[in-house]
Amino acid sequence: MSAPSPAKSKSKSARKALSPEAANLQRSILHYLKYKMGRDLESATRRDWWIATATAIRDRMIERGLDTYKAHRVGNVRRLYYLSLEYLIGRLMLNNLINLGLHEPLVEALADVGQDFEVVRAQEEDMGLGNGGLGRLAACYLDSLSTMDLPAVGYGIHYEFGLFRQEFVNGHQVEHPDNWLIYGAPWELVRPEFTQPVRLFGRCEQIFDDRGNFQWRWVDTKTILGFPFDIPVVGYGTKTVNILRLWASKATEDFDLKTFNDGGYIEAVREKAYGETISKVLYPNDKTENGKELRLVQQYFFVTCSLRDIIRRHFSNPANGWDNFADKVAIQLNDTHPALAVVELMRILLDEEGMAFERAWGIVTQVFAYTNHTLLPEALERWSVPLFQRVLPRHLLIVYQINDHLMALCEAKWPGDNEKKRVISLIEEGGPRAVRMANLSVVGSFAVNGVAELHTRLLRAQLFPEFDALYPGKFINVTNGITPRRWLRACNPRLSALINSKIGDAWPRDLDQLKKLEKWADDPKFQDEFMAIKRLNKLDLAAIIKRDCGVDVSPDALFDVQIKRLHEYKRQHLNLLHILALYRRLVQNPDLDLVPRVFVFAAKAAPGYDLAKAIIKSINAVAARVNHDPRVNGKLKVVFLPNYRVSLASRIIPAADLSEQISTAGKEASGTGNMKLALNGALTIGTLDGANVEIKEEVGDDNIFIFGLTVEEVQALRARGYNPWDYYHADEELRAVLDWLGSDYFVPGESPNLPAMVRASLLEGGDPYLALADFRAYCDAQARVDAAYRDRRRWARMAILNTARVGKFSSDRSIGEYADKIWKLKPVTVA
Ligand SMILES: *Cc1c(COP(=O)(O)O)cnc(C)c1O
């Protein structure tokens, strides 16, 4: 891997004069190549080129970052602090260049020394500090905050290992550590001067302060350190560069010295290792919580470092005090993962500032706002009281104190109603007692939002009806969005250039301008250009499929993609049942007239989620059969691309014809993959779930394939008593494909038989996500897709109208709504 990447010889006379911008960048790159990497043009490897180039780009961002910081500090501006345990950022080089307006000069600067920009940028590891949609949303929102000149700081954890790297071995998922830092992380700046102490464990004791007042003290704690790394976040076409500050844990010296004196060397080193463990690894569970101590410690570590940093910044201006804290500070909680911040700020105000409860609670509840991301019960965080007590004994007492306050509110509203108190309480009783982080987040925040219209409606009606009655107006909707800079401008340069040629280049900051494309939706020449670009993107993806799956696919087939975390509620297995049905129809009738399709999957399963892993194995096993069956005659290909991540998404999405968004209605809070795909001209086949509902409203009923049970129908069916066997017995084809899957046909001689496990989950297991109930409607919708694709003009028109009509789903629109409705945040122009 570290073979030198020598300049392709280029005679001096053949060189064109570099633009001043390119010459500047080149000088800077060569400087870092020599003095940071210690290389000359002959010995530099591709990685050396990458790091030198990124460092040169970072310099430009730091200059703007200093100007931004100065404008914010001098103006003593109100800021938004975005707290998220996850940021799924991907690669930064191309996006930073596009946002800075330096893409072309940089390509030129590298080409002039014989380096290919695409080769250099491919050296970058994805920053995979997130699991899926929630972490990607945080990354899109940072891009929009800077682009819209809003003063903001993102806070997160500097995980040493991000989400695992996925490989397939005989079709099984195998996880490998993601050691993204090993070759250096040139975007980040270390900030040792802002290191924060973090206390943990210990016990509480009661004392009287010097005014004779009773106080709690948190004593005998262990101390570790939070060490910050800053990643500059550059806006598109503006001067604003905000920062993302990520905390790494370190052991303190006195931490191990004390142990050293008490116990000895080995113990001391072991304890030191614990301090460094906290930020070591991202938990790889998407939408499940398993209540592990280290995860609670991570959450507390993160919120205390971030809060102390926010408070330090606020008080660094002598004009500021606690009285104007809530005027200057808004803190957004990305799900309940950072909800301990509510309690930690209370602890600081009560114990360190000596405030009375009422005043402290008044400040806290004007500062926080909470975004809910899911209704799934297994995703709602609950911390067992004994664990909470052990790690954060003082915080548990404060939770009880907040709960007393809440119970008094509840009693005033519903006198004597103990059932209301039971559901609203911060403490779950009757079983092992647990702290309910969602309830804490609702109570501690001045605003709570869902992430799509349907989701917010269900949040109010089904998850939090009592809170909705107790706090009228607190619950609002902000539908998710995606940044058009990454998800169209950067990932699909061909389509971007075509759009520019028709409507100019203002759309990346004003995505509603894409509406202007509608007038060419029926123009055959534009249709041909649009579909020719899709075909080129499919050729590019075909090369990746060949490289990573060893399968040949035709760019003339329909590319049908389902890319997202592997989860039962997302129903990759429903997709698989349809594939089996098509395969069966084909082997029984090889002359069957089917539109040739390539089914593309990409998904990681949580390492402990056995059924999700069984679904991966089943898809891979069916793929191996289908792809090698001569009777299929190339009409069907099934590929599962390994290691789904942002950089892979950026290659798949521009090449997709059909976007699979087939979750059980009521289960997908919003989805954002659906938006990325529609923006790139893929048609959606989907249920009326999450943001699919709003995508349908925008693109029009004729330009989307909707099928399946609605939320109300799902609930009615469950109320009647859902029995998957009814569907099994009533549908001959469904019965056949389920039994085929459950045999050992696709996994001869393998034990355990994982496809049989998938079948069992759908029958004996009760099919909790109603895949069998939606199977027939799904197949019918797929037949409509097949018919639409045969009409090339019709399909082109539909695809163009998708791109033209999804401007609403820009994260700039989402962030604009947060800024107006929740944060009351004004843009600050940086000179
Ligand atoms: C957008 C995105 C997601 C979210 O996809 P959904 O289909 O909304 O679940 C997950 N992972 C990556 C890498 C993404 O880019």
Short mmCIF file of N, CA, C and O in Angstrom, two decimals, residues 99-144:
data_model
loop_
_atom_site.label_atom_id
_atom_site.label_comp_id
_atom_site.label_asym_id
_atom_site.label_seq_id
_atom_site.Cartn_x
_atom_site.Cartn_y
_atom_site.Cartn_z
N ASN A 99 -17.30 23.15 -0.86
CA ASN A 99 -17.83 24.23 -0.03
C ASN A 99 -16.92 25.46 -0.01
O ASN A 99 -17.40 26.58 0.01
N LEU A 100 -15.61 25.21 -0.08
CA LEU A 100 -14.67 26.33 -0.10
C LEU A 100 -14.57 26.98 -1.48
O LEU A 100 -13.97 28.06 -1.61
N GLY A 101 -15.10 26.33 -2.50
CA GLY A 101 -14.94 26.84 -3.86
C GLY A 101 -13.54 26.58 -4.41
O GLY A 101 -13.06 27.31 -5.27
N LEU A 102 -12.87 25.53 -3.92
CA LEU A 102 -11.49 25.28 -4.33
C LEU A 102 -11.31 23.95 -5.07
O LEU A 102 -10.19 23.48 -5.25
N HIS A 103 -12.42 23.35 -5.48
CA HIS A 103 -12.32 22.03 -6.12
C HIS A 103 -11.46 22.10 -7.39
O HIS A 103 -10.48 21.36 -7.53
N GLU A 104 -11.82 22.99 -8.30
CA GLU A 104 -11.11 23.04 -9.58
C GLU A 104 -9.64 23.44 -9.42
O GLU A 104 -8.76 22.77 -9.99
N PRO A 105 -9.34 24.49 -8.63
CA PRO A 105 -7.92 24.82 -8.44
C PRO A 105 -7.12 23.65 -7.84
O PRO A 105 -5.97 23.43 -8.23
N LEU A 106 -7.75 22.89 -6.96
CA LEU A 106 -6.99 21.81 -6.35
C LEU A 106 -6.71 20.69 -7.34
O LEU A 106 -5.60 20.13 -7.39
N VAL A 107 -7.71 20.35 -8.16
CA VAL A 107 -7.50 19.33 -9.19
C VAL A 107 -6.34 19.76 -10.10
O VAL A 107 -5.45 18.96 -10.43
N GLU A 108 -6.35 21.03 -10.43
CA GLU A 108 -5.31 21.60 -11.28
C GLU A 108 -3.93 21.53 -10.60
O GLU A 108 -2.94 21.10 -11.19
N ALA A 109 -3.91 21.91 -9.33
CA ALA A 109 -2.64 21.92 -8.59
C ALA A 109 -2.03 20.53 -8.53
O ALA A 109 -0.82 20.37 -8.70
N LEU A 110 -2.86 19.52 -8.31
CA LEU A 110 -2.34 18.15 -8.23
C LEU A 110 -1.94 17.62 -9.60
O LEU A 110 -0.89 16.98 -9.75
N ALA A 111 -2.79 17.89 -10.59
CA ALA A 111 -2.50 17.39 -11.94
C ALA A 111 -1.14 17.91 -12.42
O ALA A 111 -0.37 17.19 -13.07
N ASP A 112 -0.84 19.13 -12.05
CA ASP A 112 0.41 19.76 -12.47
C ASP A 112 1.63 19.06 -11.89
O ASP A 112 2.73 19.17 -12.45
N VAL A 113 1.48 18.36 -10.79
CA VAL A 113 2.60 17.56 -10.28
C VAL A 113 2.33 16.07 -10.50
O VAL A 113 2.85 15.20 -9.79
N GLY A 114 1.47 15.78 -11.49
CA GLY A 114 1.29 14.40 -11.92
C GLY A 114 0.42 13.55 -11.01
O GLY A 114 0.45 12.32 -11.08
N GLN A 115 -0.38 14.17 -10.14
CA GLN A 115 -1.24 13.40 -9.23
C GLN A 115 -2.70 13.55 -9.65
O GLN A 115 -3.18 14.64 -9.96
N ASP A 116 -3.41 12.42 -9.61
CA ASP A 116 -4.82 12.40 -9.96
C ASP A 116 -5.65 12.64 -8.69
O ASP A 116 -5.55 11.87 -7.73
N PHE A 117 -6.43 13.70 -8.70
CA PHE A 117 -7.22 14.06 -7.52
C PHE A 117 -8.08 12.88 -7.03
O PHE A 117 -8.17 12.63 -5.83
N GLU A 118 -8.69 12.15 -7.96
CA GLU A 118 -9.58 11.05 -7.55
C GLU A 118 -8.79 9.96 -6.81
O GLU A 118 -9.30 9.36 -5.87
N VAL A 119 -7.56 9.73 -7.25
CA VAL A 119 -6.73 8.73 -6.56
C VAL A 119 -6.34 9.24 -5.18
O VAL A 119 -6.40 8.51 -4.19
N VAL A 120 -5.97 10.50 -5.10
CA VAL A 120 -5.55 11.07 -3.81
C VAL A 120 -6.71 11.05 -2.83
O VAL A 120 -6.58 10.60 -1.69
N ARG A 121 -7.90 11.47 -3.26
CA ARG A 121 -9.00 11.58 -2.31
C ARG A 121 -9.52 10.21 -1.87
O ARG A 121 -10.07 10.07 -0.78
N ALA A 122 -9.30 9.19 -2.71
CA ALA A 122 -9.73 7.84 -2.36
C ALA A 122 -8.91 7.27 -1.19
O ALA A 122 -9.27 6.24 -0.62
N GLN A 123 -7.81 7.92 -0.82
CA GLN A 123 -7.00 7.45 0.31
C GLN A 123 -7.68 7.71 1.65
O GLN A 123 -7.33 7.13 2.66
N GLU A 124 -8.63 8.63 1.65
CA GLU A 124 -9.25 9.03 2.92
C GLU A 124 -10.15 7.91 3.45
O GLU A 124 -10.98 7.35 2.73
N GLU A 125 -10.00 7.58 4.74
CA GLU A 125 -10.91 6.65 5.42
C GLU A 125 -12.19 7.41 5.74
O GLU A 125 -12.13 8.57 6.15
N ASP A 126 -13.33 6.76 5.63
CA ASP A 126 -14.57 7.37 6.12
C ASP A 126 -14.45 7.64 7.61
O ASP A 126 -13.92 6.81 8.35
N MET A 127 -14.94 8.80 8.05
CA MET A 127 -15.14 8.99 9.49
C MET A 127 -16.49 8.37 9.81
O MET A 127 -17.54 8.95 9.51
N GLY A 128 -16.46 7.20 10.40
CA GLY A 128 -17.70 6.45 10.62
C GLY A 128 -18.12 6.46 12.07
O GLY A 128 -18.33 5.41 12.67
N LEU A 129 -18.22 7.65 12.64
CA LEU A 129 -18.51 7.75 14.08
C LEU A 129 -20.02 7.74 14.33
O LEU A 129 -20.53 8.52 15.15
N GLY A 130 -20.72 6.87 13.64
CA GLY A 130 -22.17 6.76 13.81
C GLY A 130 -22.65 5.46 13.20
O GLY A 130 -21.92 4.78 12.47
N ASN A 131 -23.89 5.12 13.53
CA ASN A 131 -24.47 3.87 13.07
C ASN A 131 -25.22 3.99 11.75
O ASN A 131 -25.11 3.10 10.90
N GLY A 132 -26.04 5.02 11.64
CA GLY A 132 -26.93 5.11 10.48
C GLY A 132 -27.55 6.48 10.38
O GLY A 132 -26.85 7.50 10.54
N GLY A 133 -28.86 6.51 10.17
CA GLY A 133 -29.56 7.76 9.86
C GLY A 133 -29.37 8.86 10.90
O GLY A 133 -29.18 10.02 10.53
N LEU A 134 -29.40 8.51 12.17
CA LEU A 134 -29.29 9.53 13.22
C LEU A 134 -27.94 10.26 13.16
O LEU A 134 -27.86 11.49 13.28
N GLY A 135 -26.88 9.49 12.97
CA GLY A 135 -25.55 10.09 12.90
C GLY A 135 -25.33 10.84 11.59
O GLY A 135 -24.66 11.88 11.56
N ARG A 136 -25.90 10.32 10.52
CA ARG A 136 -25.78 11.02 9.24
C ARG A 136 -26.55 12.34 9.28
O ARG A 136 -26.13 13.35 8.73
N LEU A 137 -27.70 12.33 9.95
CA LEU A 137 -28.50 13.56 10.09
C LEU A 137 -27.66 14.64 10.78
O LEU A 137 -27.64 15.79 10.36
N ALA A 138 -26.97 14.26 11.85
CA ALA A 138 -26.14 15.22 12.58
C ALA A 138 -25.09 15.82 11.64
O ALA A 138 -24.82 17.02 11.69
N ALA A 139 -24.51 15.00 10.78
CA ALA A 139 -23.49 15.48 9.85
C ALA A 139 -24.10 16.44 8.82
O ALA A 139 -23.53 17.48 8.50
N CYS A 140 -25.27 16.08 8.29
CA CYS A 140 -25.95 16.98 7.33
C CYS A 140 -26.29 18.30 8.00
O CYS A 140 -26.17 19.38 7.39
N TYR A 141 -26.73 18.24 9.26
CA TYR A 141 -27.13 19.47 9.95
C TYR A 141 -25.94 20.40 10.19
O TYR A 141 -26.06 21.62 10.08
N LEU A 142 -24.77 19.83 10.49
CA LEU A 142 -23.58 20.68 10.64
C LEU A 142 -23.28 21.41 9.33
O LEU A 142 -22.95 22.61 9.33
N ASP A 143 -23.41 20.72 8.22
CA ASP A 143 -23.16 21.34 6.91
C ASP A 143 -24.13 22.49 6.68
O ASP A 143 -23.74 23.57 6.24
N SER A 144 -25.41 22.30 7.02
CA SER A 144 -26.39 23.36 6.81
C SER A 144 -26.18 24.52 7.78
O SER A 144 -26.34 25.68 7.39
#
